[in-house]
mmCIF file of C-alpha atoms in Angstrom:
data_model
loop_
_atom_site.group_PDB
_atom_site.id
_atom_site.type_symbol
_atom_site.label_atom_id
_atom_site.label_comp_id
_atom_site.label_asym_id
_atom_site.label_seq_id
_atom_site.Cartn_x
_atom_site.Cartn_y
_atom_site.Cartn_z
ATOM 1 C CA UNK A 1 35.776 -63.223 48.857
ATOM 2 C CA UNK A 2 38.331 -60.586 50.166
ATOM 3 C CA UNK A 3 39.667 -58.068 47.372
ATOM 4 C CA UNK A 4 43.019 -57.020 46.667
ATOM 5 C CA UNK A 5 41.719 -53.272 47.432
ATOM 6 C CA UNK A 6 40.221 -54.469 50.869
ATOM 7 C CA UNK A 7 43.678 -56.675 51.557
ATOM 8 C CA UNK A 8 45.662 -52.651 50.656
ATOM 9 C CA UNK A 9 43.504 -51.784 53.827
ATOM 10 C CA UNK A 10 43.866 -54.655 56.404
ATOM 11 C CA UNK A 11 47.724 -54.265 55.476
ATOM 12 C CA UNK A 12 47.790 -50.930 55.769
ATOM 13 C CA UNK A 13 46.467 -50.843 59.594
ATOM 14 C CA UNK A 14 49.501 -52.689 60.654
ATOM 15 C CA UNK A 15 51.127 -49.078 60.419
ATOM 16 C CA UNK A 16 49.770 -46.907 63.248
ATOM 17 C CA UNK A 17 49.951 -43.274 61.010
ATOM 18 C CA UNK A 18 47.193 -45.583 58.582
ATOM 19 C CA UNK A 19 45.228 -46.619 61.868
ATOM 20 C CA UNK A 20 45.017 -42.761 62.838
ATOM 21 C CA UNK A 21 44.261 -41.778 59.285
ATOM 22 C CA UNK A 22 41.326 -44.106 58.347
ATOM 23 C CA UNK A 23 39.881 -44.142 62.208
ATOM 24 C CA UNK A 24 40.124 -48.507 62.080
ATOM 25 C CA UNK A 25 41.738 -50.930 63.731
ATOM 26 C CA UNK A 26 42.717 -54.717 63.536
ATOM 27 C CA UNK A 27 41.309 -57.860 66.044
ATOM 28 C CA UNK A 28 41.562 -61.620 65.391
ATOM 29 C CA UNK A 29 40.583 -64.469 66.780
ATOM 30 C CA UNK A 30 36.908 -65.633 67.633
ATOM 31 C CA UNK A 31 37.547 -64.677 71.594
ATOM 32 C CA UNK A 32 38.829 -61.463 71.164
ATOM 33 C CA UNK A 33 36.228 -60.093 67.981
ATOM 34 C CA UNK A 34 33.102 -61.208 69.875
ATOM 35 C CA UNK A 35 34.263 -59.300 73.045
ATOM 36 C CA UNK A 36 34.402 -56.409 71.021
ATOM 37 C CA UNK A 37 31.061 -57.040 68.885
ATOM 38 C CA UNK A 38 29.505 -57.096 72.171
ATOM 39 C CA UNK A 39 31.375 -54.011 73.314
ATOM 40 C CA UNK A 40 29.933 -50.192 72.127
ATOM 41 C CA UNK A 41 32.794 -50.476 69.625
ATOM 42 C CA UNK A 42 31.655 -50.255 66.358
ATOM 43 C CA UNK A 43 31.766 -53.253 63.669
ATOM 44 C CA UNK A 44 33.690 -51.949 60.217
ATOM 45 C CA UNK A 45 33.927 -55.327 58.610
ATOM 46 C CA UNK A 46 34.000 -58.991 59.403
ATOM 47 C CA UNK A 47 35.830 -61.235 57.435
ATOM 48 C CA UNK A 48 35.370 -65.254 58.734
ATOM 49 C CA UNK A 49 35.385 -68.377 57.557
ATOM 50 C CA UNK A 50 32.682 -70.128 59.755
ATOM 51 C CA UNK A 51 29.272 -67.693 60.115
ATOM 52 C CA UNK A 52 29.724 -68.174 64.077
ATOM 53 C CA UNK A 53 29.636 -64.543 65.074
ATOM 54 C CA UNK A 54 26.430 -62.268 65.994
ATOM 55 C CA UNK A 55 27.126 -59.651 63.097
ATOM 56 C CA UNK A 56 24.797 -58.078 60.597
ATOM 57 C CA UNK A 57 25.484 -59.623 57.088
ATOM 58 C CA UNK A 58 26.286 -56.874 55.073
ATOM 59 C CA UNK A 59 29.476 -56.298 57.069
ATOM 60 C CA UNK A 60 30.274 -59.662 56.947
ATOM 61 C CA UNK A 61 32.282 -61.423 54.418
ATOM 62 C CA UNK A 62 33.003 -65.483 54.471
ATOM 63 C CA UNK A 63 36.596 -65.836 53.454
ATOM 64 C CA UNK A 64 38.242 -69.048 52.850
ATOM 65 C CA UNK A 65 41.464 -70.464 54.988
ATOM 66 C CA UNK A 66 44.099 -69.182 52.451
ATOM 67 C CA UNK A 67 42.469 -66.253 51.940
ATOM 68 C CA UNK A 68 42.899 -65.423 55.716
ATOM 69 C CA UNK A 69 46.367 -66.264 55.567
ATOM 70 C CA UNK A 70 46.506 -63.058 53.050
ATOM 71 C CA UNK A 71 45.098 -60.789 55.592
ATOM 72 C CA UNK A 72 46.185 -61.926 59.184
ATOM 73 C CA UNK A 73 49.408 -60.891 60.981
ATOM 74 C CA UNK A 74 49.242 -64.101 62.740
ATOM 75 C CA UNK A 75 51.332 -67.160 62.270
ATOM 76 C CA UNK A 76 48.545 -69.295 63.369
ATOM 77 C CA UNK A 77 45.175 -67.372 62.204
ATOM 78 C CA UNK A 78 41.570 -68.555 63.780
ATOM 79 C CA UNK A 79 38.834 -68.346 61.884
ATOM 80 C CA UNK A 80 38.564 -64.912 61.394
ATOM 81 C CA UNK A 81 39.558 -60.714 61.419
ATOM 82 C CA UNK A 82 37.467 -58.459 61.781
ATOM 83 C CA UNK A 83 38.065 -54.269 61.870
ATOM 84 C CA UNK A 84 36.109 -52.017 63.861
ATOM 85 C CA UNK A 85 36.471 -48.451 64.539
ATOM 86 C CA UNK A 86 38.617 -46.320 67.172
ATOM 87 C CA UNK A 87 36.029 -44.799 69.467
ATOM 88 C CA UNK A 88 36.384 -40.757 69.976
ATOM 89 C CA UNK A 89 38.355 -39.873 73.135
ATOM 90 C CA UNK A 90 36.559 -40.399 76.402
ATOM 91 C CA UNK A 91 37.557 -37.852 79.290
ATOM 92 C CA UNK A 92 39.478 -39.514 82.520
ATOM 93 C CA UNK A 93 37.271 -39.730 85.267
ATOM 94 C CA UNK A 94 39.530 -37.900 88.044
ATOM 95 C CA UNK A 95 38.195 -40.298 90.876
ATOM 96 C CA UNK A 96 39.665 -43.063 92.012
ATOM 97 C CA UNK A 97 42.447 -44.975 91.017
ATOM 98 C CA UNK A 98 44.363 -44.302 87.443
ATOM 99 C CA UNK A 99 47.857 -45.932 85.882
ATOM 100 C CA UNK A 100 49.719 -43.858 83.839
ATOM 101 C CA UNK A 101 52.578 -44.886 81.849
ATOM 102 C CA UNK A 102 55.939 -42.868 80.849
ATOM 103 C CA UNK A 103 56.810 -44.623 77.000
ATOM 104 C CA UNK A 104 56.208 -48.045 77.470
ATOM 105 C CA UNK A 105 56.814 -49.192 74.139
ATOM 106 C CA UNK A 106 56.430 -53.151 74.144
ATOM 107 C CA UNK A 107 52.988 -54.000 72.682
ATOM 108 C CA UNK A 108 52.952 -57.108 75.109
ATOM 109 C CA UNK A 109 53.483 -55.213 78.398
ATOM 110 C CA UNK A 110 50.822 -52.591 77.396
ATOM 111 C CA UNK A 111 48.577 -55.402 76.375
ATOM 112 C CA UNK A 112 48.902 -57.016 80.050
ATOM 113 C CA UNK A 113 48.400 -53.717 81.587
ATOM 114 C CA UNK A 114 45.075 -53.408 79.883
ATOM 115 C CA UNK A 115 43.922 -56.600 81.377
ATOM 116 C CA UNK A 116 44.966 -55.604 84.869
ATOM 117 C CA UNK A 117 43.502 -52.411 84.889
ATOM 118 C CA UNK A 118 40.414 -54.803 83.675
ATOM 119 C CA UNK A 119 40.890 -57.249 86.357
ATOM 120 C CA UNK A 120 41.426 -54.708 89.165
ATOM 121 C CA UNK A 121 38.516 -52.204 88.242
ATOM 122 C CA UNK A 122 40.608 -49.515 86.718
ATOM 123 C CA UNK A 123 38.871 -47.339 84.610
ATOM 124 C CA UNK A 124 41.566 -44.989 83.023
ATOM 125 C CA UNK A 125 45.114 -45.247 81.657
ATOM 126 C CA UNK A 126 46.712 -42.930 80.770
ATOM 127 C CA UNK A 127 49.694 -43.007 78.480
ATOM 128 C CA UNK A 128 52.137 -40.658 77.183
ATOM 129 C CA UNK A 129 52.526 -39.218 73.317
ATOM 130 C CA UNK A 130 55.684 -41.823 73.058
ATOM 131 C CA UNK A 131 54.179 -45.273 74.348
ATOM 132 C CA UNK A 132 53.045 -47.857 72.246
ATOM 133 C CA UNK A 133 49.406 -47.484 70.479
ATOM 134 C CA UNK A 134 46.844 -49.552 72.087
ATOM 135 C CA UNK A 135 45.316 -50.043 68.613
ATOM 136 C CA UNK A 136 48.787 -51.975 68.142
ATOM 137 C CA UNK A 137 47.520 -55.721 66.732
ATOM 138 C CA UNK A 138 49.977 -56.967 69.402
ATOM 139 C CA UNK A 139 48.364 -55.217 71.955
ATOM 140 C CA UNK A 140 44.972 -55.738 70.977
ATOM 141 C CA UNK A 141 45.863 -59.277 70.750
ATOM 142 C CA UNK A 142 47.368 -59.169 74.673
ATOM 143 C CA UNK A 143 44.537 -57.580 76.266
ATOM 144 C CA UNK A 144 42.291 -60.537 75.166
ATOM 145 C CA UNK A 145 39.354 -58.001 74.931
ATOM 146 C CA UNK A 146 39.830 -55.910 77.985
ATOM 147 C CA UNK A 147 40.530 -53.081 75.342
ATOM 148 C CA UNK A 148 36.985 -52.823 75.546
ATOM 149 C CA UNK A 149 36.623 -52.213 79.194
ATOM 150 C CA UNK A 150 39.669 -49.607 79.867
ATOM 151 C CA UNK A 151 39.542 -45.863 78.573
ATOM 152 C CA UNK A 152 42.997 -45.554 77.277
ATOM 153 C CA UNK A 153 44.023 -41.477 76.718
ATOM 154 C CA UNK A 154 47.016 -40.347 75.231
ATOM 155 C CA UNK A 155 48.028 -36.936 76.558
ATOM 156 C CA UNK A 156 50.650 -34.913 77.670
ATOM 157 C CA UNK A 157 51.725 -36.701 80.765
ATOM 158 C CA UNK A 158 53.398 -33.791 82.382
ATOM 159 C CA UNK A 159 50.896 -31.406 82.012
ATOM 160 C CA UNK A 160 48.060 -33.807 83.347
ATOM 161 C CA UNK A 161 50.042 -34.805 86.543
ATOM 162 C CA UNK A 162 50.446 -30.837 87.185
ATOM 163 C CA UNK A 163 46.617 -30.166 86.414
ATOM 164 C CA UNK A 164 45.589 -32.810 88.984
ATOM 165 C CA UNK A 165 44.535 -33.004 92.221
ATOM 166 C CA UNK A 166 44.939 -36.588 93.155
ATOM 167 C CA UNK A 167 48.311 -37.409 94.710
ATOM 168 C CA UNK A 168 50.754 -38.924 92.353
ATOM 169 C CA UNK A 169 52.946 -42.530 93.009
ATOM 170 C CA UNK A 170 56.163 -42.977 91.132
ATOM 171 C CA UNK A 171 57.609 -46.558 90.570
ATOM 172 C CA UNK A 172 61.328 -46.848 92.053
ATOM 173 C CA UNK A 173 64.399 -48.881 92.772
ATOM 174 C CA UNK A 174 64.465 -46.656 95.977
ATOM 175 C CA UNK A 175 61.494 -46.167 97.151
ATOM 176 C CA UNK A 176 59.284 -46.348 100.574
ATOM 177 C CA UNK A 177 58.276 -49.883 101.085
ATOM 178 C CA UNK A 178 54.579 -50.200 99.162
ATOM 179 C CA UNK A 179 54.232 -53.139 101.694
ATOM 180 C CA UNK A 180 54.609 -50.613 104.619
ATOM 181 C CA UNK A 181 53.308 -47.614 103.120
ATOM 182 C CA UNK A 182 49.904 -45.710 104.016
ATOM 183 C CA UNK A 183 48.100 -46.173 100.204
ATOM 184 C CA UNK A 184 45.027 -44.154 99.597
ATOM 185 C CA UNK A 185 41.830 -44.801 97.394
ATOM 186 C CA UNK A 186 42.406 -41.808 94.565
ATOM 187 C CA UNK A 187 45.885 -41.358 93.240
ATOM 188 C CA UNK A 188 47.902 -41.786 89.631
ATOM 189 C CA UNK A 189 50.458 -44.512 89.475
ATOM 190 C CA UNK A 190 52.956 -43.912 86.963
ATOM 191 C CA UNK A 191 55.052 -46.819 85.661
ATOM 192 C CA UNK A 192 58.236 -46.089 83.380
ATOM 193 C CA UNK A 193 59.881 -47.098 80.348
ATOM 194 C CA UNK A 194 61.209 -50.555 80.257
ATOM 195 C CA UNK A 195 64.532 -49.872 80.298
ATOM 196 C CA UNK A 196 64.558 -46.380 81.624
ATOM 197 C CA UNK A 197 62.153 -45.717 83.775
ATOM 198 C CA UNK A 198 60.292 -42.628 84.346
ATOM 199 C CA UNK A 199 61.576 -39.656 82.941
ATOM 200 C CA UNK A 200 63.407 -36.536 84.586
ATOM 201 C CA UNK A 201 60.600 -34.476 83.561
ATOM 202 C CA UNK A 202 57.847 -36.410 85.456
ATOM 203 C CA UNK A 203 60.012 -37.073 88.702
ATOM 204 C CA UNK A 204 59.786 -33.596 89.195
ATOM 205 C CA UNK A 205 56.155 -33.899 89.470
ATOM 206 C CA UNK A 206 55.890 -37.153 91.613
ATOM 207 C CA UNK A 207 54.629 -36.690 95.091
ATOM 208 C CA UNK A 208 56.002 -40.285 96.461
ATOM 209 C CA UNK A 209 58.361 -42.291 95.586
ATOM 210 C CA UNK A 210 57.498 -45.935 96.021
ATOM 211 C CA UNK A 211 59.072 -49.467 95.820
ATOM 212 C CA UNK A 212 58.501 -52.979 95.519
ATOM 213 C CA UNK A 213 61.528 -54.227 97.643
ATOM 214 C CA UNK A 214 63.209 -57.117 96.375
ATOM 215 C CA UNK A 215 63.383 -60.394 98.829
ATOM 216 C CA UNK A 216 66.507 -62.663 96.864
ATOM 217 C CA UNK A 217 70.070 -61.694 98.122
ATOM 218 C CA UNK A 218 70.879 -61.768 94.032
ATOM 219 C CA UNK A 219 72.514 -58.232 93.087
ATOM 220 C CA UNK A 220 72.124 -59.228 89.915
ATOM 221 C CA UNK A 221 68.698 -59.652 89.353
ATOM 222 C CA UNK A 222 66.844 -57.248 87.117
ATOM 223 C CA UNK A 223 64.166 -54.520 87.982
ATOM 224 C CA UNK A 224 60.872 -56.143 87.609
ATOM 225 C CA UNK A 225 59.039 -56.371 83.976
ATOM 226 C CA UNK A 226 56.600 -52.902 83.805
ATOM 227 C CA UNK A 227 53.998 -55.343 83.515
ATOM 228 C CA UNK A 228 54.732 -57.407 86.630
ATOM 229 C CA UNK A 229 55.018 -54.339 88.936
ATOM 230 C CA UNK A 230 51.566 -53.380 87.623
ATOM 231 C CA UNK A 231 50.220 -56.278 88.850
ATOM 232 C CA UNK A 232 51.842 -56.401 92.337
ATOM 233 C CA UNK A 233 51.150 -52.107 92.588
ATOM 234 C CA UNK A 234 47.090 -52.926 92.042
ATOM 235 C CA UNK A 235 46.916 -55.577 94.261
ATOM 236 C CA UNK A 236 48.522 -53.780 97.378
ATOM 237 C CA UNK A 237 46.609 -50.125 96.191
ATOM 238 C CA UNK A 238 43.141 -52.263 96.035
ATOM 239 C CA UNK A 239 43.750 -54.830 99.135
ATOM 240 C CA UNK A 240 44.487 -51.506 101.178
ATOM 241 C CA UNK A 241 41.308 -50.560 100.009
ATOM 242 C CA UNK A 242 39.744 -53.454 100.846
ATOM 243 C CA UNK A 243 40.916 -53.103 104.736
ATOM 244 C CA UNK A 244 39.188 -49.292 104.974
#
């Protein structure tokens, strides 16, 4: 049985100044919570209605269908929610390859960025004071458990670009050619906002400008979705990688 105190709390985390507050956050779905039980995140409370997860009991509670319907953001909730706690800051590892991103702010884009930096074996993202929490129930519901495999750091972008070493890749319209374009191992990618890219402040600090050039004869076609340029940026950083 879930309380009306404990439903105050899974509520509550929905609001990211409660998620910072109480050190918790939100995942549902059977997928997602056991990639994160068997993750070095820690287990706050499990709330399910089938006893199908590998949790100690007495930080497990079996809940009943409507009684998950109290609790879950979800239209369509599955069998359970579970909260666990955020994990102290990890430091970025300097080496190799690491996104940033300028104030991306929809929960689905960072979510998908998550899973590529998964997929392609990026360790650190870094993200800006303005874009979206990562401990966002959207988000953690995008990244389909990748959360657990990404050290996600919220800094001062500007002042980590200037304190690094590694050289730094900005996004563009107008860009070189990333097809063409001599790509190293190391470096920082930064990606902007969705609707206004990077920032004045952290063009100053960009090193190269870089573009994914656009193949329809269309002028009106969009900029690519933050998310999709992820994707093709990774691929052509690691394939180049791949051919050293």
């Amino acid at each position: 049985m879930v309380t009306k105190q404990e439903i105050k709390l899974i509520k509550s985390l929905n609001q990211k100044k409660y998620r910072q507050q109480l050190g918790l956050f939100i995942v549902e779905g059977i997928k997602g919570i056991e990639e994160f039980l068997n993750s070095d995140f820690k287990l706050h409370r499990l709330y399910t209605t089938k006893q199908i997860f590998e949790a100690p009991k007495n930080e497990t509670t079996e809940i009943s269908e409507n009684e998950l319907k109290k609790i879950t953001s979800l239209k369509n909730p599955n069998t359970a929610l579970a909260i666990f706690e955020i994990p102290k800051p990890v430091k970025v590892d300097n080496r190799g390859l690491i996104v940033a991103l300028d104030d991306v702010r929809d929960p689905g884009n960072l979510g998908t960025i998550i899973r590529l930096c998964d997929w392609y074996g990026v360790k650190d993202l870094v993200c800006s004071l303005n874009t979206v929490d990562c401990y966002n129930s959207k988000v953690v519901q995008a990244t389909m458990g990748s959360l657990t495999r990404v050290n996600i750091t919220y800094l001062d972008l500007a002042e980590f670009m200037s304190n690094s070493n590694s050289p730094i890749f900005g996004t563009y319209m107008n860009g070189e050619n990333i097809y063409s374009s001599n790509l190293p191992i190391d470096g920082i990618i930064v990606l902007g906002n969705e609707a206004n890219g990077i920032s004045e402040k952290i063009t100053s600090i960009i090193d190269r400008k870089i573009t994914i050039p656009q193949f329809g004869n269309s002028k009106d076609t969009e900029s690519l979705n933050v998310a999709n340029a992820t994707a093709i940026v990774l691929s052509e950083f690691k394939r180049r990688t791949i051919e050293m």
